[in-house]
């Protein structure tokens, strides 16, 4: 399994960068996890957009879904130009209902509603969804190819939901939105602080934590220092274009 970081910023992208977007590749299977501002442009640096088998949107906040509009227009153009006949498979939360229904109504997309505990097979990957704790309906995404298990938190507050979903993964991609000094804001906006993400990863069986979902203006080194004060295993700070290959157990 391979992971390419297309974008790692929240809630808006700095110059030339993108918000949440993660390309997971395994054998011939390519899945895009989240599709925030700037992701479609960045994705084209790494893969032919037509080779994406499915897009999963963790929740309907703009930094995680707005480039789904661009993805839809890529599919429409390919259909009109005769390069493609089948719609793109897209997994979406059912709430807010107006957003879900809009995308579900488009002929370019084959929309499947996310449910907690729902399991799906896409090519060589098995995917399972876990509802998280956020200001809108939000899902964590567990992906396995039979030898490596990976978990992406999406956006979530600290709690049993994310701890349980993360505990058995080999690889964790966790939002680490807030420095400890901004804990009060993290609690209000239902995000993880560095300390909380570090605790989740340290108490899991994961051997690798990839920290992501950074606020522009934060010092990434400071985020890293706060994580490594608690988390003692391998750490990567997400950055645009970071390409990781995971070996199976
Ligand atoms: Zn976000």
Coordinates of C-alpha atoms and ligand atoms in Angstrom, one line a residue:
X1 CA 0.0 0.0 0.0
X2 CA 1.2 3.5 -0.8
X3 CA 0.1 6.9 0.4
X4 CA 0.7 10.2 -1.4
X5 CA -0.1 13.4 0.5
X6 CA -1.9 15.7 -2.0
X7 CA -2.8 18.3 0.6
X8 CA -2.5 18.6 4.4
X9 CA -3.8 22.1 5.2
X10 CA -6.9 23.3 7.1
X11 CA -9.1 25.2 6.9
X12 CA -7.7 27.0 3.8
X13 CA -4.6 26.3 1.6
X14 CA -1.5 28.4 1.6
X15 CA -0.1 29.6 -1.8
X16 CA 0.3 26.7 -4.2
X17 CA -0.9 24.1 -1.6
X18 CA -4.0 22.1 -1.0
X19 CA -6.4 21.2 1.9
X20 CA -7.1 17.6 2.8
X21 CA -6.5 15.0 0.0
X22 CA -4.8 11.7 0.4
X23 CA -4.2 9.2 -2.5
X24 CA -4.1 5.6 -1.3
X25 CA -2.7 3.1 -3.9
X26 CA -2.5 -0.7 -3.8
X27 CA -1.7 -2.8 -6.8
X28 CA -4.2 -1.5 -9.4
X29 CA -6.5 0.2 -7.0
X30 CA -6.4 4.0 -6.4
X31 CA -8.6 5.7 -3.8
X32 CA -8.8 9.4 -2.9
X33 CA -9.5 10.1 0.7
X34 CA -11.0 13.6 0.9
X35 CA -11.0 16.3 -1.8
X36 CA -10.6 19.8 -0.3
X37 CA -9.5 23.0 -1.8
X38 CA -6.8 22.6 -4.5
X39 CA -6.8 18.8 -4.4
X40 CA -7.8 18.1 -8.0
X41 CA -5.0 20.3 -9.3
X42 CA -2.4 18.7 -7.0
X43 CA -3.7 15.2 -7.7
X44 CA -2.8 15.6 -11.4
X45 CA 0.8 15.8 -10.5
X46 CA 0.7 12.2 -9.3
X47 CA -1.9 10.2 -11.2
X48 CA -4.2 10.3 -14.3
X49 CA -7.5 11.5 -12.7
X50 CA -9.3 8.8 -14.7
X51 CA -7.4 6.1 -12.8
X52 CA -9.2 7.0 -9.5
X53 CA -11.5 4.1 -8.6
X54 CA -13.3 5.9 -5.7
X55 CA -13.4 9.1 -3.7
X56 CA -14.3 9.0 0.0
X57 CA -15.4 12.3 1.6
X58 CA -15.0 12.1 5.4
X59 CA -17.4 15.0 6.1
X60 CA -19.0 18.0 4.4
X61 CA -16.6 20.7 5.5
X62 CA -15.2 22.7 2.6
X63 CA -11.5 21.8 3.3
X64 CA -12.5 18.2 2.8
X65 CA -15.0 18.2 -0.1
X66 CA -15.1 21.3 -2.3
X67 CA -13.0 19.9 -5.0
X68 CA -15.5 17.2 -5.6
X69 CA -17.2 19.9 -7.8
X70 CA -14.0 19.9 -9.9
X71 CA -13.8 16.1 -9.9
X72 CA -17.4 15.9 -11.1
X73 CA -16.5 18.3 -14.0
X74 CA -13.5 16.2 -14.9
X75 CA -15.8 13.1 -15.2
X76 CA -18.4 15.1 -17.2
X77 CA -15.7 16.4 -19.7
X78 CA -14.4 12.8 -20.1
X79 CA -17.9 11.5 -20.8
X80 CA -18.8 14.3 -23.3
X81 CA -15.5 13.9 -25.1
X82 CA -16.1 10.1 -25.3
X83 CA -13.2 9.0 -23.1
X84 CA -15.3 7.5 -20.4
X85 CA -18.8 6.0 -19.9
X86 CA -19.0 5.0 -16.2
X87 CA -19.6 7.3 -13.3
X88 CA -17.1 7.9 -10.5
X89 CA -17.8 6.0 -7.3
X90 CA -18.1 8.5 -4.4
X91 CA -18.7 7.7 -0.7
X92 CA -20.5 10.6 1.1
X93 CA -22.0 11.2 4.6
X94 CA -25.8 11.5 4.4
X95 CA -25.7 14.8 6.2
X96 CA -26.2 17.7 5.6
X97 CA -29.0 16.2 3.5
X98 CA -29.0 19.0 0.9
X99 CA -25.4 18.5 0.0
X100 CA -25.7 14.7 -0.1
X101 CA -28.8 14.9 -2.4
X102 CA -27.1 17.3 -4.7
X103 CA -24.2 15.1 -5.4
X104 CA -26.4 11.9 -5.5
X105 CA -28.5 13.6 -8.2
X106 CA -25.5 13.9 -10.6
X107 CA -25.2 11.4 -13.4
X108 CA -21.4 11.7 -13.3
X109 CA -21.2 10.2 -9.8
X110 CA -22.3 6.9 -8.3
X111 CA -22.9 8.0 -4.7
X112 CA -22.9 5.6 -1.8
X113 CA -23.9 6.8 1.7
X114 CA -21.5 6.3 4.5
X115 CA -22.7 4.5 7.6
X116 CA -20.8 3.5 10.7
X117 CA -19.6 -0.1 10.4
X118 CA -20.2 -0.2 6.6
X119 CA -17.6 -2.4 4.9
X120 CA -16.8 -2.1 1.2
X121 CA -14.4 -3.8 -1.2
X122 CA -12.7 -1.6 -3.8
X123 CA -10.3 -3.5 -6.0
X124 CA -7.7 -5.0 -3.6
X125 CA -8.7 -2.8 -0.7
X126 CA -11.3 -3.4 2.1
X127 CA -12.7 -0.2 3.6
X128 CA -14.6 0.2 6.8
X129 CA -16.2 3.5 8.1
X130 CA -16.3 4.7 11.7
X131 CA -18.4 7.6 12.8
X132 CA -16.3 10.2 14.6
X133 CA -17.2 13.2 16.9
X134 CA -17.3 16.5 15.0
X135 CA -19.5 19.5 14.4
X136 CA -21.0 17.7 11.4
X137 CA -21.5 14.0 10.6
X138 CA -17.9 12.8 10.1
X139 CA -16.3 9.5 9.4
X140 CA -12.9 7.9 10.1
X141 CA -11.8 5.6 7.3
X142 CA -10.1 2.2 7.9
X143 CA -8.4 0.6 4.9
X144 CA -6.7 -2.8 4.6
X145 CA -5.1 -4.8 1.8
X146 CA -4.9 -7.9 3.9
X147 CA -1.4 -7.3 5.1
X148 CA -1.4 -3.6 6.2
X149 CA -4.1 -1.8 8.0
X150 CA -4.4 2.0 7.8
X151 CA -6.7 4.4 9.6
X152 CA -7.5 8.0 8.7
X153 CA -9.3 10.1 11.3
X154 CA -10.8 12.7 9.1
X155 CA -11.8 15.5 11.6
X156 CA -12.7 14.5 15.1
X157 CA -12.6 15.5 18.7
X158 CA -10.8 13.3 21.2
X159 CA -13.0 10.4 22.5
X160 CA -13.7 6.8 22.5
X161 CA -14.7 6.9 18.9
X162 CA -11.3 7.7 17.4
X163 CA -9.4 5.8 20.1
X164 CA -11.2 2.6 19.3
X165 CA -11.1 3.0 15.6
X166 CA -7.4 3.7 15.7
X167 CA -6.2 1.2 18.1
X168 CA -5.6 -1.8 15.8
X169 CA -4.2 0.0 12.7
X170 CA -0.6 -0.4 11.6
X171 CA -0.5 3.1 10.2
X172 CA -2.3 6.1 11.5
X173 CA -3.1 9.3 9.6
X174 CA -4.4 11.6 12.3
X175 CA -5.5 15.2 12.3
X176 CA -3.3 17.2 14.7
X177 CA -5.1 20.5 14.2
X178 CA -4.2 22.4 17.3
X179 CA -1.2 23.3 19.4
X180 CA -1.7 22.6 23.1
X181 CA -2.0 26.4 23.8
X182 CA -5.1 26.4 21.6
X183 CA -6.8 23.4 23.4
X184 CA -9.9 25.5 24.3
X185 CA -10.5 26.2 20.6
X186 CA -9.9 22.5 19.8
X187 CA -12.6 21.6 22.3
X188 CA -15.0 24.1 20.8
X189 CA -14.4 23.2 17.2
X190 CA -14.1 19.4 18.0
X191 CA -10.6 18.9 16.7
X192 CA -7.6 17.0 18.1
X193 CA -4.6 18.8 19.7
X194 CA -1.1 17.5 19.2
X195 CA -1.2 16.0 22.6
X196 CA -4.4 14.1 22.0
X197 CA -3.3 12.7 18.6
X198 CA 0.0 11.7 20.2
X199 CA -1.8 9.8 23.0
X200 CA -4.1 8.0 20.5
X201 CA -1.1 6.9 18.5
X202 CA 1.0 6.0 21.5
X203 CA -1.7 3.8 23.0
X204 CA -2.4 2.0 19.7
X205 CA -0.5 -0.8 18.0
X206 CA 0.5 1.5 15.1
X207 CA 4.2 1.7 14.2
X208 CA 3.8 4.9 12.2
X209 CA 1.9 8.1 12.8
X210 CA 1.5 10.6 10.0
X211 CA 0.4 13.9 11.4
X212 CA -1.8 16.2 9.2
X213 CA -4.5 18.9 8.9
X214 CA -2.3 21.8 9.9
X215 CA -3.3 25.4 10.3
X216 CA -1.3 27.8 8.1
X217 CA 0.7 30.1 10.4
X218 CA 1.6 27.3 12.8
X219 CA 5.2 26.3 13.2
X220 CA 5.3 22.7 12.0
X221 CA 8.4 22.1 14.1
X222 CA 6.5 23.1 17.2
X223 CA 3.6 20.7 16.4
X224 CA 6.2 18.0 15.9
X225 CA 7.9 18.7 19.3
X226 CA 4.6 18.5 21.1
X227 CA 3.8 15.2 19.5
X228 CA 7.2 13.6 20.2
X229 CA 6.9 14.6 23.8
X230 CA 4.3 11.9 24.2
X231 CA 4.5 9.7 21.1
X232 CA 7.7 7.6 20.9
X233 CA 7.3 5.6 17.7
X234 CA 8.0 6.6 14.1
X235 CA 6.5 10.0 13.1
X236 CA 6.1 11.7 9.7
X237 CA 4.7 15.2 9.4
X238 CA 2.6 15.4 6.3
X239 CA 3.7 17.7 3.5
X240 CA 2.6 18.1 -0.1
X241 CA 3.9 15.3 -2.3
X242 CA 5.1 13.1 0.5
X243 CA 5.0 9.6 -0.8
X244 CA 5.2 6.6 1.6
X245 CA 5.2 2.9 0.9
X246 CA 4.0 0.6 3.6
X247 CA 5.3 -3.0 3.8
X248 CA 2.9 -5.6 5.1
X249 CA 3.2 -7.3 8.4
Ligands
LIG1 ZN1 -10.9 19.9 8.3

